[in-house]
XYZ file of C-alpha atoms in Angstrom:
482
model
C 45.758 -30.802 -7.840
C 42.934 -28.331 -7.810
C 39.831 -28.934 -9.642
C 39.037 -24.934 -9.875
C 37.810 -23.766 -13.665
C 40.835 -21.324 -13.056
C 43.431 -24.149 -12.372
C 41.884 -26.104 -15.410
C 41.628 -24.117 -17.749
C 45.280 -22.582 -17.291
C 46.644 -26.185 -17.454
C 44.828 -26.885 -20.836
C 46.105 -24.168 -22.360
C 49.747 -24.205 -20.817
C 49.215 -27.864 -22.366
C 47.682 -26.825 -25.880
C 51.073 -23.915 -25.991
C 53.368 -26.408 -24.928
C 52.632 -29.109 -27.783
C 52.210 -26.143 -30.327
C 55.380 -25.160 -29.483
C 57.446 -28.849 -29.419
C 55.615 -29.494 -32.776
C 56.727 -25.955 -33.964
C 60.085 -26.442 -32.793
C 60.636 -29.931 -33.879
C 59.398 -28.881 -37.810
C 61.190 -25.850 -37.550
C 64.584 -28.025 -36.010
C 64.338 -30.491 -38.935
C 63.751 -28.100 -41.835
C 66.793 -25.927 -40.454
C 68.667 -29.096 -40.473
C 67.587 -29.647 -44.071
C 68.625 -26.372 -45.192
C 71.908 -26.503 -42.815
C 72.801 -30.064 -44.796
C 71.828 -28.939 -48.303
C 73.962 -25.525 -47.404
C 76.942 -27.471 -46.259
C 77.192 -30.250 -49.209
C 77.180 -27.253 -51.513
C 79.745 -25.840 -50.073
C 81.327 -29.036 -50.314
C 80.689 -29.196 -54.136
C 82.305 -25.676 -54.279
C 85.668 -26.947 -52.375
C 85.204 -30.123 -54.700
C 85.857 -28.081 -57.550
C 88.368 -25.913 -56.107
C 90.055 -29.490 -56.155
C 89.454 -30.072 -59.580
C 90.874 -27.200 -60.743
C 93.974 -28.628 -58.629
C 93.529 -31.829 -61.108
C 93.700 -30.051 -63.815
C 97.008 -28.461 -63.081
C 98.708 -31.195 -61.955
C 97.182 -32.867 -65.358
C 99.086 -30.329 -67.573
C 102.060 -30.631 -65.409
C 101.635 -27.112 -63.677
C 101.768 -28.620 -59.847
C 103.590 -31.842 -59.194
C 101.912 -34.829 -57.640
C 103.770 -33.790 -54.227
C 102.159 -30.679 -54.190
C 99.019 -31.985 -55.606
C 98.815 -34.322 -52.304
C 100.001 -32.055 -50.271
C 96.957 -29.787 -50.870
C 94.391 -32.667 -50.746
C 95.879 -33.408 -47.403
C 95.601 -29.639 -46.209
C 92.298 -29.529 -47.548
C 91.042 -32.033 -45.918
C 92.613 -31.281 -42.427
C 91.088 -27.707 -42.279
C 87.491 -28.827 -43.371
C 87.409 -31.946 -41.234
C 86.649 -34.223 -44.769
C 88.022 -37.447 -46.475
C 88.518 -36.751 -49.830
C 88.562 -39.645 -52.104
C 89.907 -39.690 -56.120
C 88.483 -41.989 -57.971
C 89.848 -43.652 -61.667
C 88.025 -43.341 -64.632
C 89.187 -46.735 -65.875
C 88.575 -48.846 -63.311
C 86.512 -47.104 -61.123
C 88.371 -47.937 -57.727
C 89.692 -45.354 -55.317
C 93.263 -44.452 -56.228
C 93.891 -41.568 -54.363
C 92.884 -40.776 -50.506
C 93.289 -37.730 -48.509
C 92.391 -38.600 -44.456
C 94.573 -37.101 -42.128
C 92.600 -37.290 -39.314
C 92.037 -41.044 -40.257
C 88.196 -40.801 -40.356
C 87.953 -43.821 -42.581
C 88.961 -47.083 -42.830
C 88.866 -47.307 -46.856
C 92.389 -47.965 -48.260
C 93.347 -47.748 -51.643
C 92.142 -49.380 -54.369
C 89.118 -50.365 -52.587
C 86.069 -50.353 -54.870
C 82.078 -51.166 -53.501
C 78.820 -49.930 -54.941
C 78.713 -46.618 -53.371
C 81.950 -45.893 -55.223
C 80.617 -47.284 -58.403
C 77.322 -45.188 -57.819
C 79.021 -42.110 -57.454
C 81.663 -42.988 -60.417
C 78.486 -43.738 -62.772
C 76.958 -40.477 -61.859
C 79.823 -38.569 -62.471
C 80.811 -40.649 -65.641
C 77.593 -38.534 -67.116
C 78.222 -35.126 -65.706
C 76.266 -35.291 -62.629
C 76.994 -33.942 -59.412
C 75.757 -36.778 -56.741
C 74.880 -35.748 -53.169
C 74.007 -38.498 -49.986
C 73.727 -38.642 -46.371
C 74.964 -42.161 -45.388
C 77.502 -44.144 -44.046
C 79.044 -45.182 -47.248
C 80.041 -49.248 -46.830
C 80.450 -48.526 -43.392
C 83.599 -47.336 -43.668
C 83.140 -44.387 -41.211
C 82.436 -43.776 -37.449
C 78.742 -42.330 -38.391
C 76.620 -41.131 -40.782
C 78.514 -38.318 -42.912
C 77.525 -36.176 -45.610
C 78.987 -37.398 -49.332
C 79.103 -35.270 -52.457
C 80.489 -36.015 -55.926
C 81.072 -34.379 -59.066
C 83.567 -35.138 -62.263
C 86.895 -34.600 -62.522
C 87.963 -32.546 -65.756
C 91.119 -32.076 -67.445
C 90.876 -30.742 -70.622
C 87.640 -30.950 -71.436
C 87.056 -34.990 -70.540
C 86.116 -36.688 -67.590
C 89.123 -38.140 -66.491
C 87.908 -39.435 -62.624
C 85.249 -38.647 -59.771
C 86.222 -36.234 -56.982
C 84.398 -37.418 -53.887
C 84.246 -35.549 -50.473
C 82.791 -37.166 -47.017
C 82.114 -34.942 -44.083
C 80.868 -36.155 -40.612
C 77.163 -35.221 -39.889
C 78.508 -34.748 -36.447
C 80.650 -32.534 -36.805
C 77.761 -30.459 -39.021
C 75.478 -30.885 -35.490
C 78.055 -28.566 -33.851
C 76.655 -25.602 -35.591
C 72.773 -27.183 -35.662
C 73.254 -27.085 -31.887
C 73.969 -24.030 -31.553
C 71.318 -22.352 -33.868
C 68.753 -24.996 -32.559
C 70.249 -23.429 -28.746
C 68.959 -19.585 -30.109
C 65.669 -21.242 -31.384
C 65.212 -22.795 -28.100
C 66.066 -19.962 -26.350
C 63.416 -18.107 -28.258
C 60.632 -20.507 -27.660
C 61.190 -20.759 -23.898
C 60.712 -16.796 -23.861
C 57.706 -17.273 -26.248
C 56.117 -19.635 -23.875
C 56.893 -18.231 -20.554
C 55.230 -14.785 -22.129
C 52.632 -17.506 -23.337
C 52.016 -18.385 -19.880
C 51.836 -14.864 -18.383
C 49.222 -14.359 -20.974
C 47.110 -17.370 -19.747
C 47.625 -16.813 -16.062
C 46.046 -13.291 -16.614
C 43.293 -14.193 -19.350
C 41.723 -17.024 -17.418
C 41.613 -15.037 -14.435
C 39.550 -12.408 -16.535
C 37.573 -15.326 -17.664
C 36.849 -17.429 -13.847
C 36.733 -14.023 -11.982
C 33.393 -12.819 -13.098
C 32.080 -16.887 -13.228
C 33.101 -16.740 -9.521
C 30.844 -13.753 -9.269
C 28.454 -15.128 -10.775
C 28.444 -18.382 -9.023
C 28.227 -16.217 -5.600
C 25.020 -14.318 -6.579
C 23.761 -17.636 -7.267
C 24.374 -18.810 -3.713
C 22.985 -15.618 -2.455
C 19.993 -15.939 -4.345
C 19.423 -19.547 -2.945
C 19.836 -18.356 0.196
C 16.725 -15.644 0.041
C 19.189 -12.576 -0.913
C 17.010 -11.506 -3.843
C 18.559 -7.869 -3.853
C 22.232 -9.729 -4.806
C 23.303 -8.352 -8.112
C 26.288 -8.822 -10.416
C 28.439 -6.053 -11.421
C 29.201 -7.015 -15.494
C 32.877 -6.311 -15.578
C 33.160 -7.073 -19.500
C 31.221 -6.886 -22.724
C 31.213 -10.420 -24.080
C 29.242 -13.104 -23.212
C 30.579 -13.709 -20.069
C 29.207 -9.908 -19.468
C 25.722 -11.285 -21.478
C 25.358 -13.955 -18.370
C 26.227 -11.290 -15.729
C 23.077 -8.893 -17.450
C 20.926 -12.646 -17.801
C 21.621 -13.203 -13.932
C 20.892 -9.488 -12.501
C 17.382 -9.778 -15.163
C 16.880 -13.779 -13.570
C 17.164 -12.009 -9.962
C 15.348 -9.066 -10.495
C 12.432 -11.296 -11.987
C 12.584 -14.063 -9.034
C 12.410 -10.731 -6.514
C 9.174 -9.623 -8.869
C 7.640 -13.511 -8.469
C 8.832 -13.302 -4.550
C 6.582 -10.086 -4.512
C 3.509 -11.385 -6.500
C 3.772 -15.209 -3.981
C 3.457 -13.242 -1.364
C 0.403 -11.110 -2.475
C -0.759 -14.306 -3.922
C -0.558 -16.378 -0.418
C -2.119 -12.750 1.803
C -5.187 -12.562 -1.066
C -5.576 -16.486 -0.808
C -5.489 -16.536 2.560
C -7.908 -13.836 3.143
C -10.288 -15.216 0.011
C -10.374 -18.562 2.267
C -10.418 -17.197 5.725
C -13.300 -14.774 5.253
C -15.805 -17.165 3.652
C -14.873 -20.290 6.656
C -15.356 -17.542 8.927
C -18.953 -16.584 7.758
C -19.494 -20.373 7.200
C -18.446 -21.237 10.953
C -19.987 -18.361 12.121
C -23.647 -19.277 10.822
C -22.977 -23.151 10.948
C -22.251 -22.849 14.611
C -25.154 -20.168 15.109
C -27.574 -22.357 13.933
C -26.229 -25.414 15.913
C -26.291 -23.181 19.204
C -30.233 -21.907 17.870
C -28.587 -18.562 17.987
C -30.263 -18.152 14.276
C -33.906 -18.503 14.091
C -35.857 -21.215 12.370
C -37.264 -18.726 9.769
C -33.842 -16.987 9.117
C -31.965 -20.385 8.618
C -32.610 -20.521 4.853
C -31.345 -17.118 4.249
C -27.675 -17.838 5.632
C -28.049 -21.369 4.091
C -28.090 -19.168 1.168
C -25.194 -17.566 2.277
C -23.369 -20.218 3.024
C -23.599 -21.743 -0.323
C -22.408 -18.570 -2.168
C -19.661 -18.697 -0.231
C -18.651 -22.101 -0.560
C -19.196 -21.330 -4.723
C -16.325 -18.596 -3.970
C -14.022 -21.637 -2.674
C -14.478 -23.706 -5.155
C -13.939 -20.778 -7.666
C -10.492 -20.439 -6.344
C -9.625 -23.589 -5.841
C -10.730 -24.537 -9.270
C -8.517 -21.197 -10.695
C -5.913 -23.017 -8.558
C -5.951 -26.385 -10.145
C -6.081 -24.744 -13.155
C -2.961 -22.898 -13.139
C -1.139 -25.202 -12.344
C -1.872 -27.873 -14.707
C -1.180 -25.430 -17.525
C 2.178 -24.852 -15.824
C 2.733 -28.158 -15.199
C 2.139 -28.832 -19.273
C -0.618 -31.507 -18.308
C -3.000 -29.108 -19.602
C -3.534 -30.684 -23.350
C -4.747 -28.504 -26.033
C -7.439 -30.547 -28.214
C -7.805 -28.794 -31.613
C -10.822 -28.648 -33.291
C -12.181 -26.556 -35.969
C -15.654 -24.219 -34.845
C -17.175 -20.993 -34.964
C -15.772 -18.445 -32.928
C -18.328 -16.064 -33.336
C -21.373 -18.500 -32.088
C -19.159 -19.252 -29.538
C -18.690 -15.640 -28.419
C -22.669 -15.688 -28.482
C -22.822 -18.805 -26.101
C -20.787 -17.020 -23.804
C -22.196 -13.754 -23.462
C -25.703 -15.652 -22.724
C -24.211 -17.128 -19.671
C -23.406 -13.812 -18.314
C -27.620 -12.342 -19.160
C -28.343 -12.629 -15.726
C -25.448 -10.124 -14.486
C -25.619 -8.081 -17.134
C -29.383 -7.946 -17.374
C -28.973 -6.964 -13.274
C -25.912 -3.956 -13.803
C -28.556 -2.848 -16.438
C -25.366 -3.136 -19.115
C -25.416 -1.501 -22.647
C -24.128 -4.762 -24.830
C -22.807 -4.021 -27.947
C -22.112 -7.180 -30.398
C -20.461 -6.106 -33.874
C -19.084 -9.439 -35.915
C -17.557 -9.329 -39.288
C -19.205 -11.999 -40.914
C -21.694 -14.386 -40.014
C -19.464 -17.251 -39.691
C -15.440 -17.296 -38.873
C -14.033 -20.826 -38.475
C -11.028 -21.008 -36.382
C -8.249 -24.051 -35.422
C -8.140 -24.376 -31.888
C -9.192 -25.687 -28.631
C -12.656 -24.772 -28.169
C -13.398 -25.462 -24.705
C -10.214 -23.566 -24.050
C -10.832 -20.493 -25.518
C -14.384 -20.551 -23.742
C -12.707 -20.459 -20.761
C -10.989 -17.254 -22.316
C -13.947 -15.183 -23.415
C -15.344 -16.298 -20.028
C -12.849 -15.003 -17.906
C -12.466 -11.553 -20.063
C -16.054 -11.158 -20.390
C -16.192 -11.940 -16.558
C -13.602 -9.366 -15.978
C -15.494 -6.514 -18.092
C -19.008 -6.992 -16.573
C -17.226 -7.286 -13.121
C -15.495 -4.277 -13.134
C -17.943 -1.837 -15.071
C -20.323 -0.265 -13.614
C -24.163 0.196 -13.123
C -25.421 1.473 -16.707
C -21.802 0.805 -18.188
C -21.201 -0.588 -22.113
C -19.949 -4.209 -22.619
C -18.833 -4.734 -26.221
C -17.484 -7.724 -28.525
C -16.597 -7.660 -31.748
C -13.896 -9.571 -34.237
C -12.092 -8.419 -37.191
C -10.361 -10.408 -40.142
C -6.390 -9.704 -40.915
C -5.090 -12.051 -43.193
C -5.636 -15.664 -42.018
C -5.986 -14.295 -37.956
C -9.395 -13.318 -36.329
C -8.899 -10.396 -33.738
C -11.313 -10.817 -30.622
C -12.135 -7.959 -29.189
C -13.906 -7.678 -25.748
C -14.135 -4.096 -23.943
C -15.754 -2.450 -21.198
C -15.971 1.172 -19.883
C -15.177 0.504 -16.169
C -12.881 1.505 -13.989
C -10.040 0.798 -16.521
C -6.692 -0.765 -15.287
C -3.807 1.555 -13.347
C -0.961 2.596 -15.597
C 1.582 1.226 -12.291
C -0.335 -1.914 -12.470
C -0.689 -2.351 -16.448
C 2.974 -4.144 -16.962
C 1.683 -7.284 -14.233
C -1.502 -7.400 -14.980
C -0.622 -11.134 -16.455
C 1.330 -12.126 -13.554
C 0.757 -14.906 -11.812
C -1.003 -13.908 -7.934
C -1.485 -10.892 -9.042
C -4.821 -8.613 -8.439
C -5.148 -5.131 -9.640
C -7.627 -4.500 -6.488
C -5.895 -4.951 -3.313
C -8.653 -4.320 -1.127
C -10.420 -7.798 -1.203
C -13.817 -5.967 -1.401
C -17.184 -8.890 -1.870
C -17.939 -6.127 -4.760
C -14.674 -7.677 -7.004
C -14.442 -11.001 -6.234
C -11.142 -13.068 -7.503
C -7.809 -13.749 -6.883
C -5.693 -12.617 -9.651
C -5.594 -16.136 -11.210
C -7.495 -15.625 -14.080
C -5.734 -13.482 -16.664
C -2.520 -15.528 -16.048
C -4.448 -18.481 -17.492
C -5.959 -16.880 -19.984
C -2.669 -16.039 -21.392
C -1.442 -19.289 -20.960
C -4.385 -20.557 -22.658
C -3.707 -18.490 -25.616
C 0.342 -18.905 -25.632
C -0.138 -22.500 -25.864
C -1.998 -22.174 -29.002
C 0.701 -20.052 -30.257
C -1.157 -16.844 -30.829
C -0.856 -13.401 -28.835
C -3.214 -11.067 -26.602
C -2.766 -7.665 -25.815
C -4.913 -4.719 -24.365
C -5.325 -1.391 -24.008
C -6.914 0.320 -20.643
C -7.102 4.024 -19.091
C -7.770 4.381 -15.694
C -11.948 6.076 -15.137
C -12.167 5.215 -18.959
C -12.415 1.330 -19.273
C -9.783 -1.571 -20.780
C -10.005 -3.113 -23.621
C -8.514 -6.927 -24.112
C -7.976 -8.143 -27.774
C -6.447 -12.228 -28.307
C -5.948 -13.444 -32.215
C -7.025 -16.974 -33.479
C -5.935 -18.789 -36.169
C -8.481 -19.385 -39.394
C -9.287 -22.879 -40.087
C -8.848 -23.768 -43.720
C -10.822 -27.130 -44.940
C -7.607 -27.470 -47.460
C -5.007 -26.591 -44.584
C -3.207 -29.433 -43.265
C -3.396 -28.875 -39.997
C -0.601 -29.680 -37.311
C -1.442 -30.219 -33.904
């Protein structure tokens, strides 16, 4: 049998309509039946008292006993019953109409179904059972009895047996229409299920295609959503999942050519003056210069390699986040005194405006020092000679705002939507004058989504970008949850 979703799923539900349907059927058979047997012993009690209304006459002398048996026998011949009279006085049966010798009671027999249905007469009562009274008949038959009258007193019981049997005859055939009907029910059913779970597997299968293509380097393999549920909601999640692996593809590859040439150029100019020197190519008073030079470069190595290992732990969630409660705005100062050198040399305009003296934040405080390092990095890196470098934090509600800006060369609008990708660099000419890889943004805002908070910015190309990242307060009476 196949194991397709298609082939599956129509098999459960042919399942699921079938028992519905047998269950259906089978409640609906038995209360027919029900109905059919309550409607037939009624019209037994009906013909029962056609009967005693034949009692009566032959009680005032209006029919004689011939003709009194000779209708019971009729009676009983067209309807198919037994028809039993039963005494008052001694409660036995003393009259029996069976001419198609359904029974094997004789007269004068007497038992406790015949007392049962003589007592429940005796007080007016019209007594109904399916049974097979003393086992006196072939099967089970249908049994009603009700008083005989004559003149006002109860002068016998009139008792009437039909075969259930014989009442099947019509049950089969209704219960053949009902049938009938539920075949055509389920074989529209089934057409309904053949169709609806191929709506249902056909897009999967679509789905499930694109997903080979992708693994097979066909990023550009897209999903056509054929419906509007949710089966249409994965075709949209898998053509946004493509699209974004196609971006990543994009930005991996950038990543690996600015990698590549951030490690080839500085090995080269290492090689280069390693193996000058070793050949005496370089003099003895110059070697100290491009030992100089060497080192630098080296620094820019271990710069990226560091931003590497970096990354990756924070991706990797081995990155920990160690909350503490300090000062954000001494350690804003700490930072920007590690950057006097540069800033002093670019002859910068620094401009340092905090809201209070003190702001004590929850976080990781080593962390977000590697955050204000990388942004103030960023800023003195990319503004110019006589440029302004400016920090300042604001208090909303129980958040600080940290805001660091610069008027360099500002960030293009293209660029602006990826500027916290992963790989990616705004400048894509690898110039010594911007040193960097694209690495550090993307951890600074995985720094700051691991604490939960957000960071935004705001740039214009010529005009200068400005970032802004929110911290927590820290609240001595705050319990605080790591």
């Amino acid at each position: 049998m196949s194991r397709s979703l298609f082939a599956r799923m129509l098999v459960v539900y042919l399942l699921i309509i079938l028992v519905t349907f047998l269950l259906l059927g089978g409640v609906l058979f038995e209360t027919l039946k029900t109905q059919y047997l309550d409607s037939q012993m009624n019209m037994m009690v009906a013909e029962a008292q056609e009967i005693n209304q034949w009692g009566e006459a032959y009680f005032f002398g209006q029919i004689s006993e011939d003709d009194f048996l000779e209708r019971l026998y009729q009676k009983a011949k067209e309807d198919g019953t037994v028809i039993w009279l039963v005494s008052r006085q001694a409660g036995r049966v003393n009259m029996i109409a069976d001419p198609l010798g359904k029974s094997d009671i004789e007269l004068e027999f007497s038992s406790e179904s015949i007392q049962e249905f003589w007592q429940q007469t005796q007080q007016g009562r019209i007594c109904k059972s399916v049974s097979n009274v003393d086992k006196s008949f072939r099967g089970t038959v249908m049994s009603v009895a009700i008083p005989l009258e004559a003149a006002g007193r109860i002068t016998g019981t009139i008792v009437i047996h039909k075969e259930v049997d014989a009442v099947g005859v019509g049950l089969s055939a209704i219960f053949r229409q009902i049938f009938m009907l539920l075949m055509g029910s389920v074989a529209f059913a089934f057409a309904l299920v053949f169709v609806l779970s191929r709506y249902i597997v056909r897009p999967i299968k679509d789905i499930s295609r694109g997903a080979t293509e992708l693994s097979r380097g066909n990023l550009d393999w897209r999903v056509k959503p054929t419906t509007q549920d949710e089966i249409g909601e994965l075709a949209e999640s898998f053509n946004k999942m493509a699209e974004e692996l196609k971006i990543q593809d994009g930005l991996r590859n950038t990543f690996i050519a600015n990698v590549s040439h951030e490690l080839r150029t500085p090995l080269a100019s290492v090689q280069g003056f390693i193996q000058g020197m070793l050949d005496r190519a370089i003099e003895e008073g110059d070697r100290d210069k491009y030992l100089e030079i060497v080192l630098g470069e080296t620094k820019r190595m271990n710069m990226l390699i560091s931003d590497l290992l970096s990354l990756a732990k924070i991706e990797s969630g081995k990155f920990p986040i160690e909350y503490s409660e300090f000062d954000i705005n001494e350690l804003l100062r700490r930072c920007l005194l590690m950057f006097e050198h540069r800033i002093e040399e670019k002859q910068l305009n620094v401009s340092i405006r905090l809201s209070d003296e003190r702001h004590a934040v929850w976080a990781d405080e080593d962390r977000i020092s590697q955050v204000i390092t990388n942004l103030v990095d960023n800023a003195v890196k990319f503004t110019p000679n006589g440029g302004k470098l400016s920090v300042w934090t604001d208090l909303i509600g129980n958040k600080v705002h940290i805001h660091i800006a610069d008027t360099g060369v500002g960030i293009p609008s293209e660029d602006q939507p990826f500027i916290f990708e992963r790989f990616f660099k705004v400048d894509k000419s690898h110039s010594k004058t911007t040193p960097g890889t694209g690495i550090g943004l993307s951890i600074v805002k995985r720094i700051i989504a691991q604490h939960g908070e957000k960071i935004y910015f705001q740039s214009e190309e010529g005009k200068g970008t400005t970032f802004t990242f929110t911290l927590t307060c820290a609240f001595p009476e705050k319990t605080r949850v790591k």
